[in-house]
Each structure stands twice: as structure tokens, then as C-alpha cells.
XYZ file of C-alpha atoms in Angstrom:
659
model
C -32.522 51.003 28.271
C -30.282 52.694 30.818
C -28.922 49.635 32.549
C -25.468 49.007 33.965
C -23.320 47.577 31.155
C -22.252 44.454 33.036
C -25.850 43.545 33.683
C -26.904 44.222 30.111
C -24.368 41.742 28.552
C -21.809 42.584 25.917
C -22.767 42.353 22.232
C -19.446 42.509 20.387
C -20.648 43.367 16.906
C -18.066 43.032 14.150
C -19.365 44.756 10.957
C -16.999 42.713 8.774
C -18.495 39.449 10.124
C -21.566 39.003 7.952
C -24.441 37.012 9.456
C -28.034 37.611 8.263
C -29.881 40.580 6.770
C -33.259 39.627 8.230
C -34.356 37.289 11.034
C -37.921 36.265 11.875
C -38.555 35.671 15.581
C -41.113 32.870 15.937
C -42.213 33.874 19.432
C -43.870 36.604 21.463
C -43.447 38.585 24.680
C -40.203 39.149 26.518
C -38.084 36.588 24.653
C -39.048 38.034 21.253
C -38.045 41.498 22.526
C -34.807 40.094 23.965
C -33.782 38.548 20.616
C -34.668 41.752 18.748
C -32.402 43.856 20.986
C -29.354 41.821 19.942
C -30.431 41.766 16.283
C -30.624 45.575 16.296
C -27.108 45.800 17.770
C -25.859 43.471 15.032
C -27.524 45.498 12.273
C -30.047 42.742 11.472
C -33.635 43.568 10.459
C -36.329 41.767 12.445
C -39.736 40.289 11.639
C -42.308 39.691 14.379
C -45.159 37.209 14.146
C -48.249 37.784 16.228
C -51.740 36.532 16.945
C -54.784 38.752 16.437
C -54.903 39.718 20.138
C -51.170 40.563 20.126
C -51.409 43.052 17.236
C -50.313 45.977 19.445
C -47.899 43.992 21.656
C -44.456 45.398 22.486
C -42.598 42.825 20.357
C -44.721 43.815 17.346
C -43.881 47.504 17.821
C -40.193 46.741 18.303
C -39.797 44.760 15.040
C -39.083 46.234 11.616
C -41.941 44.175 10.136
C -44.832 42.215 11.639
C -47.102 39.477 10.277
C -50.335 38.185 11.819
C -50.321 34.382 11.932
C -53.797 33.640 13.268
C -56.295 33.957 16.133
C -55.399 34.028 19.844
C -55.157 30.275 20.674
C -51.524 29.154 20.344
C -52.329 26.168 18.133
C -53.837 28.588 15.602
C -51.069 31.196 15.776
C -47.669 30.716 17.426
C -47.769 26.953 16.798
C -49.246 27.371 13.309
C -46.309 26.216 11.172
C -48.064 26.850 7.845
C -48.801 30.480 8.732
C -45.269 31.051 10.043
C -43.743 29.512 6.903
C -45.932 31.857 4.828
C -44.662 34.810 6.901
C -41.048 33.756 6.230
C -41.677 33.601 2.472
C -43.580 36.891 2.421
C -40.875 38.826 4.290
C -37.820 37.103 2.823
C -36.388 36.273 6.254
C -33.152 34.268 5.917
C -33.219 32.813 9.426
C -35.614 32.094 12.299
C -34.937 32.441 16.018
C -37.545 30.384 17.888
C -36.933 31.774 21.420
C -38.132 29.251 24.033
C -41.393 27.281 24.181
C -43.726 27.153 21.151
C -41.738 25.695 18.198
C -38.257 26.053 19.717
C -37.775 22.292 20.190
C -39.991 21.085 17.353
C -37.959 18.977 14.914
C -40.654 19.190 12.215
C -40.407 22.974 12.189
C -36.603 22.800 11.908
C -36.964 20.303 9.027
C -39.424 22.532 7.159
C -37.076 25.511 7.497
C -34.135 23.469 6.199
C -36.210 22.295 3.210
C -36.783 25.934 2.230
C -33.151 26.959 2.758
C -33.977 29.042 5.854
C -31.528 28.846 8.773
C -32.883 27.639 12.120
C -31.030 29.489 14.891
C -30.571 26.470 17.103
C -29.209 22.924 16.833
C -29.935 20.592 13.918
C -32.991 18.347 13.840
C -31.071 15.239 14.893
C -29.962 16.875 18.172
C -33.465 18.271 18.803
C -34.975 14.818 18.303
C -32.368 12.993 20.391
C -32.560 15.382 23.356
C -36.289 16.134 23.043
C -37.181 12.515 23.731
C -36.456 11.892 27.412
C -36.045 8.133 26.847
C -33.608 8.463 23.956
C -31.714 11.302 25.660
C -31.180 9.196 28.765
C -29.731 6.337 26.719
C -27.426 8.738 24.857
C -26.349 10.316 28.161
C -25.515 6.878 29.587
C -23.448 6.029 26.502
C -21.635 9.397 26.796
C -20.682 8.485 30.411
C -22.977 11.114 31.912
C -24.421 10.282 35.359
C -28.089 9.272 35.010
C -30.954 8.621 37.434
C -31.860 4.941 37.929
C -35.045 4.122 36.026
C -36.775 2.205 33.243
C -35.211 2.843 29.818
C -38.355 2.489 27.750
C -41.919 3.638 27.168
C -44.470 2.612 29.812
C -47.627 1.431 28.058
C -50.208 0.763 30.780
C -50.982 1.775 34.347
C -50.354 -1.768 35.608
C -47.000 -1.927 33.829
C -46.187 1.421 35.487
C -46.954 -0.079 38.911
C -44.693 -3.094 38.289
C -41.798 -0.890 37.104
C -42.263 1.481 40.059
C -42.108 -1.477 42.471
C -38.887 -2.679 40.809
C -37.220 0.769 40.983
C -38.478 1.460 44.511
C -40.694 4.331 45.674
C -40.827 7.264 45.330
C -40.839 7.449 41.515
C -41.309 10.264 38.992
C -43.748 9.614 36.135
C -43.135 12.061 33.307
C -43.910 12.765 29.683
C -41.224 11.601 27.284
C -41.743 14.701 25.132
C -42.323 16.969 28.123
C -40.897 20.089 29.639
C -41.925 23.056 31.781
C -43.323 20.833 34.532
C -46.129 19.549 32.282
C -47.040 15.839 32.400
C -45.097 15.145 35.607
C -46.296 13.323 38.722
C -44.551 11.977 41.825
C -45.893 8.666 43.128
C -45.204 7.233 46.583
C -47.311 4.052 46.229
C -49.137 1.825 43.712
C -52.377 3.821 43.780
C -50.576 7.122 43.154
C -48.704 5.452 40.282
C -51.976 4.400 38.593
C -53.442 7.876 39.094
C -50.202 9.574 38.025
C -50.041 7.461 34.866
C -53.566 8.521 33.887
C -53.101 12.257 34.599
C -49.601 12.476 33.117
C -50.616 10.763 29.865
C -53.656 13.069 29.523
C -51.580 16.187 30.203
C -48.751 15.006 27.923
C -51.183 14.371 25.066
C -52.825 17.800 25.393
C -49.552 19.727 25.902
C -47.246 17.941 23.476
C -49.453 15.736 21.278
C -47.475 12.752 22.608
C -48.740 10.661 25.540
C -45.654 8.442 25.978
C -44.406 8.242 29.565
C -41.277 7.104 31.365
C -40.607 6.283 35.011
C -37.474 6.905 37.043
C -36.368 7.082 40.661
C -37.471 10.297 42.343
C -34.567 11.924 44.182
C -36.045 13.470 47.302
C -35.009 17.023 48.284
C -32.543 17.559 45.437
C -31.135 20.777 44.066
C -31.851 21.639 40.446
C -28.610 22.913 38.926
C -28.089 23.338 35.197
C -25.057 23.911 32.999
C -25.144 26.341 30.068
C -23.330 24.941 27.041
C -22.330 26.613 23.796
C -21.083 24.694 20.759
C -20.338 25.443 17.108
C -20.425 23.403 13.884
C -16.636 22.861 14.002
C -16.484 20.549 17.024
C -15.822 23.277 19.620
C -17.916 23.188 22.806
C -17.818 25.182 26.054
C -19.611 25.122 29.386
C -20.519 28.596 30.674
C -20.834 27.714 34.370
C -23.993 26.781 36.232
C -27.331 28.225 37.238
C -29.010 27.297 40.526
C -32.741 26.798 39.821
C -33.937 25.005 42.961
C -36.685 27.441 43.978
C -39.672 26.021 42.103
C -43.403 25.582 42.281
C -45.127 22.787 40.350
C -41.748 21.917 38.742
C -41.478 25.451 37.317
C -38.658 27.777 38.324
C -39.367 30.928 40.322
C -35.932 32.227 41.414
C -32.580 31.433 39.770
C -29.021 32.497 40.486
C -25.542 32.138 39.052
C -23.273 30.813 40.311
C -24.651 28.283 42.839
C -23.748 28.593 46.520
C -23.475 24.796 46.664
C -20.934 23.844 43.995
C -17.209 23.700 44.609
C -14.786 24.109 41.670
C -14.255 20.332 41.363
C -17.994 19.523 41.134
C -18.586 22.481 38.817
C -15.885 21.254 36.433
C -17.144 17.651 36.529
C -20.697 18.784 35.720
C -19.438 21.132 32.999
C -17.320 18.453 31.370
C -20.171 15.907 31.401
C -22.510 18.524 29.875
C -20.003 19.105 27.055
C -19.577 15.308 26.581
C -23.331 15.051 26.025
C -23.341 18.007 23.606
C -20.540 16.409 21.580
C -22.348 13.030 21.601
C -25.251 14.551 19.632
C -23.024 16.891 17.562
C -24.750 19.827 19.220
C -24.298 23.326 17.806
C -25.844 26.447 19.423
C -26.637 27.434 23.004
C -28.203 24.651 25.074
C -28.727 23.697 28.690
C -28.026 20.413 30.443
C -30.101 20.085 33.605
C -28.940 18.039 36.600
C -30.395 17.005 39.935
C -27.794 17.301 42.690
C -28.226 15.512 46.022
C -26.970 16.629 49.441
C -23.672 14.774 48.923
C -23.028 16.591 45.609
C -23.801 13.518 43.512
C -25.326 14.814 40.291
C -27.633 13.102 37.799
C -28.632 14.075 34.252
C -32.228 15.263 34.076
C -32.689 16.549 30.527
C -31.169 18.747 27.860
C -33.035 21.796 26.590
C -32.049 22.404 22.978
C -32.885 26.110 23.048
C -32.254 29.348 24.885
C -33.412 29.039 28.501
C -35.752 31.504 30.178
C -33.065 32.185 32.800
C -30.166 32.809 30.384
C -29.700 36.462 31.557
C -27.940 35.467 34.787
C -25.294 33.582 32.785
C -24.863 36.651 30.586
C -24.323 38.773 33.707
C -21.492 36.670 35.151
C -19.763 35.851 31.846
C -20.363 39.047 29.856
C -21.411 36.989 26.814
C -24.496 37.743 24.733
C -25.952 34.262 24.196
C -28.322 35.374 21.430
C -25.400 36.849 19.508
C -23.454 33.613 19.978
C -26.432 31.588 18.669
C -26.686 33.789 15.568
C -22.918 33.506 14.881
C -22.952 29.718 15.277
C -26.025 29.377 13.035
C -24.167 31.268 10.309
C -21.279 28.822 10.599
C -18.683 30.829 12.521
C -16.382 29.233 15.090
C -16.679 30.110 18.787
C -14.614 33.139 19.770
C -13.637 31.803 23.191
C -11.756 28.938 24.842
C -12.844 27.235 28.087
C -10.192 29.088 30.123
C -11.632 32.428 28.888
C -15.009 31.861 30.592
C -15.149 33.782 33.885
C -17.396 33.903 36.924
C -17.579 37.661 37.502
C -19.761 38.554 40.464
C -23.223 37.177 41.216
C -26.571 37.445 39.436
C -30.085 36.634 40.649
C -33.289 36.398 38.602
C -36.838 36.450 39.904
C -39.699 35.595 37.553
C -42.391 38.220 37.968
C -45.749 36.667 37.080
C -49.350 37.818 36.905
C -50.247 35.193 39.477
C -51.906 34.997 42.857
C -49.124 33.694 45.149
C -51.650 32.953 47.909
C -53.161 30.170 45.767
C -50.829 27.156 45.364
C -47.812 29.537 45.267
C -49.170 31.088 42.077
C -52.331 30.549 40.029
C -52.648 32.725 36.906
C -54.261 36.144 37.069
C -55.499 38.154 34.099
C -56.153 41.829 33.591
C -55.078 45.133 32.133
C -51.862 46.784 33.342
C -53.310 50.121 34.441
C -49.944 51.275 35.797
C -46.522 49.786 35.128
C -43.066 51.052 36.076
C -39.888 48.935 35.977
C -37.152 49.693 38.551
C -34.582 50.659 35.913
C -33.659 53.811 37.835
C -31.527 51.516 40.021
C -28.024 50.501 38.916
C -27.168 46.821 38.310
C -30.783 45.995 37.454
C -31.947 44.361 34.222
C -35.587 43.788 33.316
C -36.441 41.507 30.381
C -40.098 42.186 29.610
C -42.468 42.224 26.682
C -45.252 44.333 28.144
C -45.876 47.980 28.984
C -48.469 50.155 30.694
C -51.795 49.369 29.016
C -50.822 45.801 28.064
C -53.368 43.045 28.561
C -52.469 39.814 30.381
C -54.805 37.223 28.842
C -55.700 33.584 29.463
C -54.137 32.545 26.151
C -50.455 32.854 27.050
C -47.976 32.411 29.876
C -48.716 35.008 32.591
C -45.076 36.149 32.893
C -44.726 39.910 33.314
C -40.936 40.009 33.280
C -37.650 38.542 34.408
C -36.128 40.832 37.019
C -32.338 40.417 37.222
C -29.928 42.029 39.683
C -26.158 41.856 39.723
C -23.486 42.458 42.364
C -19.840 41.803 43.061
C -21.079 39.412 45.783
C -24.266 37.447 46.408
C -25.098 39.778 49.299
C -24.938 42.789 46.977
C -27.115 41.107 44.357
C -29.710 40.127 47.000
C -29.823 43.620 48.523
C -30.357 45.128 45.080
C -33.100 42.560 44.323
C -34.926 43.519 47.520
C -34.726 47.183 46.513
C -35.795 46.450 42.928
C -38.865 44.475 44.040
C -39.896 47.333 46.371
C -39.538 49.833 43.489
C -41.437 47.730 40.912
C -44.875 49.245 40.215
C -47.505 46.835 38.847
C -51.195 47.734 38.973
C -54.223 46.098 37.387
C -53.250 42.448 37.856
C -52.450 40.313 40.871
C -48.703 39.582 40.909
C -46.228 37.418 42.800
C -43.880 40.108 44.142
C -44.996 39.340 47.744
C -43.749 35.750 47.349
C -40.537 36.706 45.522
C -39.564 39.202 48.222
C -40.260 36.746 51.010
C -38.106 34.091 49.301
C -35.050 36.288 48.759
C -35.150 37.653 52.337
C -35.783 34.275 54.016
C -32.901 33.155 56.286
C -32.787 29.733 54.598
C -32.428 31.263 51.151
C -29.845 33.792 52.350
C -27.766 30.963 53.872
C -28.050 28.927 50.633
C -29.958 26.096 52.352
C -32.336 25.383 49.469
C -33.745 22.486 47.456
C -36.639 21.910 45.070
C -39.018 21.456 48.041
C -38.119 24.860 49.517
C -41.585 26.416 49.124
C -43.675 23.579 50.634
C -41.102 23.148 53.427
C -40.981 26.852 54.344
C -44.723 27.422 53.824
C -46.383 24.064 54.694
C -49.783 25.758 55.076
C -49.344 27.742 51.866
C -47.987 31.241 51.384
C -49.620 33.827 53.651
C -47.623 36.974 52.852
C -45.205 38.780 55.154
C -45.930 38.042 58.806
C -45.467 41.337 60.632
C -43.259 41.462 63.711
C -44.459 44.022 66.311
C -41.923 46.720 65.347
C -42.754 46.344 61.637
C -46.458 46.451 62.461
C -45.936 49.780 64.253
C -43.961 51.088 61.248
C -46.825 50.193 58.927
C -49.497 51.727 61.170
C -47.453 54.930 61.559
C -46.910 55.134 57.772
C -50.649 54.811 57.114
C -51.424 57.492 59.692
C -48.843 59.926 58.251
C -50.160 59.342 54.715
C -53.760 59.823 55.859
C -52.986 63.143 57.566
C -50.895 64.360 54.597
C -53.856 63.676 52.300
C -56.249 65.444 54.698
C -54.034 68.524 54.927
C -53.718 68.668 51.155
C -57.496 68.436 50.751
C -57.808 71.702 52.742
C -56.109 73.562 49.901
C -57.223 74.533 46.397
C -54.427 75.575 44.027
C -52.187 76.026 47.057
C -54.647 78.310 48.905
C -56.557 77.370 52.040
C -60.262 76.719 51.741
C -62.927 76.452 54.415
C -62.340 73.303 56.413
C -63.811 71.739 59.500
C -60.274 71.033 60.718
C -58.293 73.977 62.126
C -55.458 74.800 59.727
C -52.812 75.170 62.409
C -53.538 71.722 63.854
C -50.369 69.647 64.350
C -51.656 67.044 66.778
C -54.095 64.211 66.138
C -55.479 61.209 68.003
C -56.488 58.419 65.634
C -57.441 54.758 65.582
C -56.007 52.345 63.007
C -57.509 48.964 62.098
C -55.057 46.386 60.741
C -56.234 42.800 60.456
C -58.123 41.802 63.587
C -56.417 44.414 65.758
C -57.011 48.089 66.444
C -54.196 50.475 67.373
C -54.343 53.915 68.990
C -52.030 56.438 67.327
C -51.042 59.766 68.877
C -49.536 61.972 66.148
C -47.561 65.193 66.119
C -46.206 66.961 63.036
C -43.204 69.236 62.814
C -42.356 70.415 59.312
C -42.050 67.293 57.154
C -41.604 64.936 60.106
C -44.364 62.974 61.810
C -43.884 61.491 65.262
C -46.425 58.735 65.775
C -46.876 57.017 69.128
C -48.360 53.561 68.460
C -49.341 51.511 71.510
C -46.842 53.473 73.620
C -43.915 53.210 71.156
C -42.725 56.213 69.138
C -42.116 55.962 65.388
C -40.585 58.889 63.483
C -41.488 59.200 59.799
C -40.368 61.654 57.150
C -40.708 61.718 53.371
C -41.489 63.782 50.300
C -45.191 62.804 50.466
C -45.908 63.038 46.755
C -49.466 61.710 46.769
C -49.550 61.470 42.971
C -46.622 59.032 42.844
C -47.187 55.265 43.137
C -43.949 55.040 45.140
C -43.701 56.311 48.690
C -40.042 56.694 49.743
C -39.981 57.166 53.513
C -37.457 57.330 56.314
C -38.826 55.347 59.249
C -36.814 55.746 62.449
C -33.860 56.821 60.285
C -34.060 53.795 57.937
C -34.998 54.122 54.271
C -38.145 52.187 53.274
C -39.944 52.123 49.932
C -43.696 51.681 50.323
C -46.395 51.808 47.674
C -49.861 53.238 48.179
C -52.125 50.906 46.199
C -55.345 52.703 47.111
C -56.911 55.102 49.596
C -60.353 56.674 49.991
C -62.090 59.354 52.043
C -63.422 56.782 54.524
C -59.850 56.211 55.737
C -59.300 52.886 53.958
C -55.697 52.599 52.785
C -53.937 49.672 51.055
C -50.157 49.822 51.385
C -47.511 47.548 49.863
C -44.911 47.170 52.595
C -42.035 44.662 52.610
C -43.530 43.285 49.382
C -46.950 42.403 50.823
C -50.201 44.381 50.486
C -51.881 45.296 53.773
C -55.375 46.738 54.218
C -55.664 49.384 56.924
C -58.315 51.838 58.026
C -57.502 55.141 59.727
C -60.362 56.646 61.753
C -60.894 59.459 64.221
C -61.646 58.291 67.745
C -65.335 59.189 67.294
C -65.595 57.421 63.920
C -63.929 54.333 65.385
C -66.422 54.317 68.232
C -69.404 54.665 65.893
C -67.955 52.072 63.493
C -68.270 49.404 66.171
C -72.073 49.647 65.767
C -71.960 48.920 62.035
C -73.187 45.445 60.967
C -70.464 43.157 59.604
C -70.737 41.694 56.116
C -71.438 37.963 56.348
C -68.976 35.822 54.374
C -70.405 33.606 51.622
C -71.090 29.999 52.588
C -68.941 28.044 50.110
C -69.534 24.582 51.599
C -72.017 23.594 48.877
C -70.554 25.332 45.832
C -67.397 25.100 43.738
C -65.912 28.261 42.223
C -63.079 28.521 39.691
C -59.772 29.203 41.497
C -58.352 30.952 38.413
C -59.289 32.123 34.912
C -59.065 29.476 32.199
C -60.846 27.079 29.881
C -62.914 24.164 31.191
C -61.237 21.005 29.851
C -63.751 18.424 31.056
C -66.848 18.138 33.250
C -66.962 14.702 34.895
C -70.302 15.195 36.664
C -73.873 15.911 35.612
C -77.003 17.034 37.484
C -78.139 14.159 39.676
C -74.628 12.862 40.541
C -74.973 14.289 44.087
C -74.690 17.688 42.435
C -77.567 20.130 42.179
C -76.471 21.977 39.048
C -73.505 22.349 36.707
C -72.813 25.895 35.523
C -70.143 25.224 32.921
C -69.404 22.972 29.975
C -66.217 21.738 28.246
C -64.512 24.393 26.100
C -66.105 27.256 28.011
C -63.955 30.143 29.296
C -64.397 30.969 32.991
C -63.051 33.752 35.184
C -61.620 33.576 38.691
C -64.456 33.091 41.187
C -67.032 31.996 38.596
C -69.543 29.428 39.870
C -68.834 25.973 38.406
C -70.930 23.493 40.411
C -73.617 23.573 43.106
C -73.755 20.533 45.375
C -76.879 18.894 46.777
């Protein structure tokens, strides 16, 4: 893809340095595509595995060979070790790159590969086991003189034992799955009752997500930053730290926005964290790329959180500021080569920011999954210093079976300000139709004064949006800009409709008309717009204030580049119809408007309003998914139950009717 070289990362392929002829990628989506890109640069053939529903996925098309490993559910396909082992034998793959998630931190999978003489592109099983168990990893970290969070160094067996331990540590406490990750099986408890409840929910979630219901309890550090160190080690005792990544913007313990470097760390703290991360890697004889996660308090005290023995989702921002291709480094290390660099060779060049673009509704708990078919999809790769790691394309289906990530959007700049400005532009130029997405939230985060100033912590979202995310709140001048844009678009469409193949046709509107009086409905308010047109320029007077708008007005394009009062703005027209209804994406958020003639507006006031559904006695599904359990039955102060365990439901489906 045509991306600026510094953003793309540098794969330094040496033809005389033999690695592998064929690698199987035991993953799907964007990370499978990402690994394949490096393999192709290194002259390595690739094998994709896929479920039945992923048979035409991008990663399948990108690979040299592809093998179906089972039906859609992950436990029957991407977690199906037997089927994946069969695929390895059938294709003759010499090595496996597991990506992240799925089997990437599964010691049994690594053992099975080793037994068949197939190289696992990652650390050895002993390191995976030691760091994959949060209890064992904490003990190892303590022994390696790594700062750790105060807590109970053992498995908590019952809810009452959890309460006693929590009282000893002091509230608040974090209850979490020993085998966990990705925010699964985690609960914060502020009192005894929340500890009992947290123990029950965390053990259930841990068992279903990881097949391991063991829990541990530790002190919860309030309002921390989440900063992680990328490490890289070989099988010859060499280990490096590749600077930090700031990952504090999270929802439900899952990262949303990341950047490298962090605005918060000074060189002394950075070095101390880096050195402790390397101490831990050496303690478990780690070899490959890995990440040591820390919580950092307001006084720059840092505490070990966990080590991820795999490639992180957010690895691209480290690649941007160091120029290293981490996948290439993993492949070299797995083959037994020594690292090519020394610690003093590792730079911090510029600034990189990553936003995770998800098929999610950001207005529901900062992001509940959305599903659908990508009817239109256009990545902003026309911009320089932009990198998009994705595994989907126009026509792809976002299903309930897998993570709803659309892509990782990465921007780079010589300074943080440059990287942020480019991110804002990239988000405005990103076309996604057919699924609900979280671009409104991402754009609001990166333009928020607190984020711009670097005043962030893991509670950023609930602190900034205590009532939940509501989209961009329009200031009066921006409201006028939006109204004027809708009016200009509406008139442009009307004027075009008067022509057939460029020739005028009979129209009720005089052709030479260049002045209009219109009404625009936006939210609960109605605005009067007085419009004049001169050439390509519209002058719109909204509530007594003039707004001047010009643009190319290509009505077939999803992007609408305009100049509004001399300033460049990128809008997107999501929909419009002959009744004057227009949906515009402006400053990241979608706004519904209606443009009417004065007469139509007057007559519209007589139209009956649609009565909203009374939801006080019903419960609808907030998102698509599978019903795990139904804890009520007809008669339990419920009138009727419309679902059963194991059933698939869509967003808005009726679940329960109350008495």
C-alpha cells in the first residue's frame, strides 16, 4: 500500500539470511494480514487457516495457501488445535506465527508444535506458562526485583476468602482471572458485597473465556496510567526494550487509543521501566517480542501488571518510532539468529498514535458490538503518514463470531501535534458504511483538551463523559456551519435533478434561480436559512449570521470536501432523500437534518408525531450476541421470556416482557 515509509516500518530483508520457506499464520483478520505482509517481503510462503464463514476473507486471499479448520465458532475453528495441526502437516509449514489472541499464549499449542518439529514464532512454553499465569508471573517479577502491586500471592478459592483478603489489602481491590487478558474476568470491588459479586462473575467469565476459573486479588490503583514496555529478546541472552506505549484510554479494560512515546514519562522513568522489563524477560529466559505492562500512578511510581508473551495489537506505533519491523524480528529470533541491534541503537523518532476502529455503537457503554455488511469502505491512505492495519474490505461481513475490530488507524508526525492533526484528518476521511462504528468517539477523544494536554488516565472516558458518550456537542458557530452545509448540498442536488445528461428538463423551479429561503430542522431546533449562489459559492445566512461555503459538490462521492468560511472541512453525506432528509457526518459525529421550503415547513407542523415505544415493561437486547443464561421464567414477575440459552439474538430483539 502507498504509505509513507517511516509509518510502514522497515523490513530489512537479507537474502543470505535463511529463515523459513513456509509459515502458517494461526489467526485471522488484520493481524494475519499484517504477518503475511512481512513474510512476503522476506520471501516466505504463507498458509492461512480459516473458518467456514471466513472462506473469502482478506487474509485467505492474501495467503499462498489456505486451509479450512472448521465452522464459525472459535472453539471449533481458530482454537481447534487438532485441525490446525492437520493443516500444518498437509501444507508442510515449517513454522507457525500465532498473531495475538486465540492460541498465541497457549502453552499446549506450543508444546504440540515442538513435538512435531515445527517452530513456534514466539517464546518457549516455559515462558508462556510462567507469564500466562498472573499469580506465578507476579512471584517471578518480585524475585526479579520488578515493582509489583500489593496483593495476595495465591489462588482465591471462595467468595468469603476473597472478602477476607480484600479487607486485609484494603479497598478498592481488583479481582481478576489468573489466566486472563483482554479485560475478561476482571472486576473492581469497593466493599464486601461487591467482592462477593465480583468473585462470582469473574470466575464465571474466566471459566468461559479461558477454561480456567482461578482468581487472584490485588490492590486497585485508582486513576492510574497504563503504560507498557515493548521488549525484544533472542535465544543468546540478548534483550532490548523498545521504549513505551501509552495505553491509558480504555473502556471495560480494553484499549481504545494508544500512542508512543508517552507524554508522561521522563528519560529516567522510561529507562527504569525499560530495565525492569528486560530483567523480567531475562528471568524467564524470554526470546521473541513481548510486552511488559505497568500501571503508573500520578507520582510516576510504576507497578508490574502482566507480561503478554506475544505480539501486541498496538505494536505498529512502536514500529513507527523505532523503524523496526517486529514481525521480522520475531521470525529471525525464532530461527535462532541474534538481535541486530544494541540498546543504544533504539531511537524515539517522532510520535505515533493509534486509534482502534471498531464496528461498535459508541453511544452504548462507549462501544457495544455492531454487526453488518460493509456496503462501502474506503481507508484514508491518500494521506501521507497514515498506516491502516486491516483485514477487511468493501463487501466484508462483520459477524457475531469474532472481535468487531475494523482496523487499527495509525498516524505519524515529527511531533505529537502533527500526529494528532493527521489523525483528525484521517478519521474525517475514513469511509465506513453498513455497520455502526466508533469514529465519533475516537475523534472526540483525540480533539478533547484533556487528551491534547496529556492529562489522561484509565478512567478518562467515564470522567469526561459521566453520563455516557453523546457525540459532538455543537457550539453555535459549528451548528451554523452544519446547517449551511446541508442547505448547500440540498440545493446542489435539486439543481442537478433539473438536468438530464447535462441538458435542462422541465422543472417547477426557475432555472435561473440563485436565491432561496429555506427552513432547516436539526435536533429540537428549526433554523431559517437565506441562501444566495454565485458560481460555486453559496452564501447562507443562518439566524442572522453569514456562512460562506464552496466545494466541488460531487454528489456521487461519499466524501464532501468543503471550504467553510475559508477553512477546509471534510464532511460525509451518509444519506439524503427527496423529502429533504439529510444525514451528514461532521466533526466525526452523524447529524440528522431536514431541509424544507418555507411552505413545506409550515405544513409539516400539522403532521402527527410518531409516538416512541414504551419500554418500561420490556427488555430488549442492547447488542447482537448469544444468550448465555436465562435466570428467570414465566411467573417470576415476568410475563413472558422470548429467548433461551444458546440462542442468537440481534440488537433490539425482545428478550423479556415484564408483568
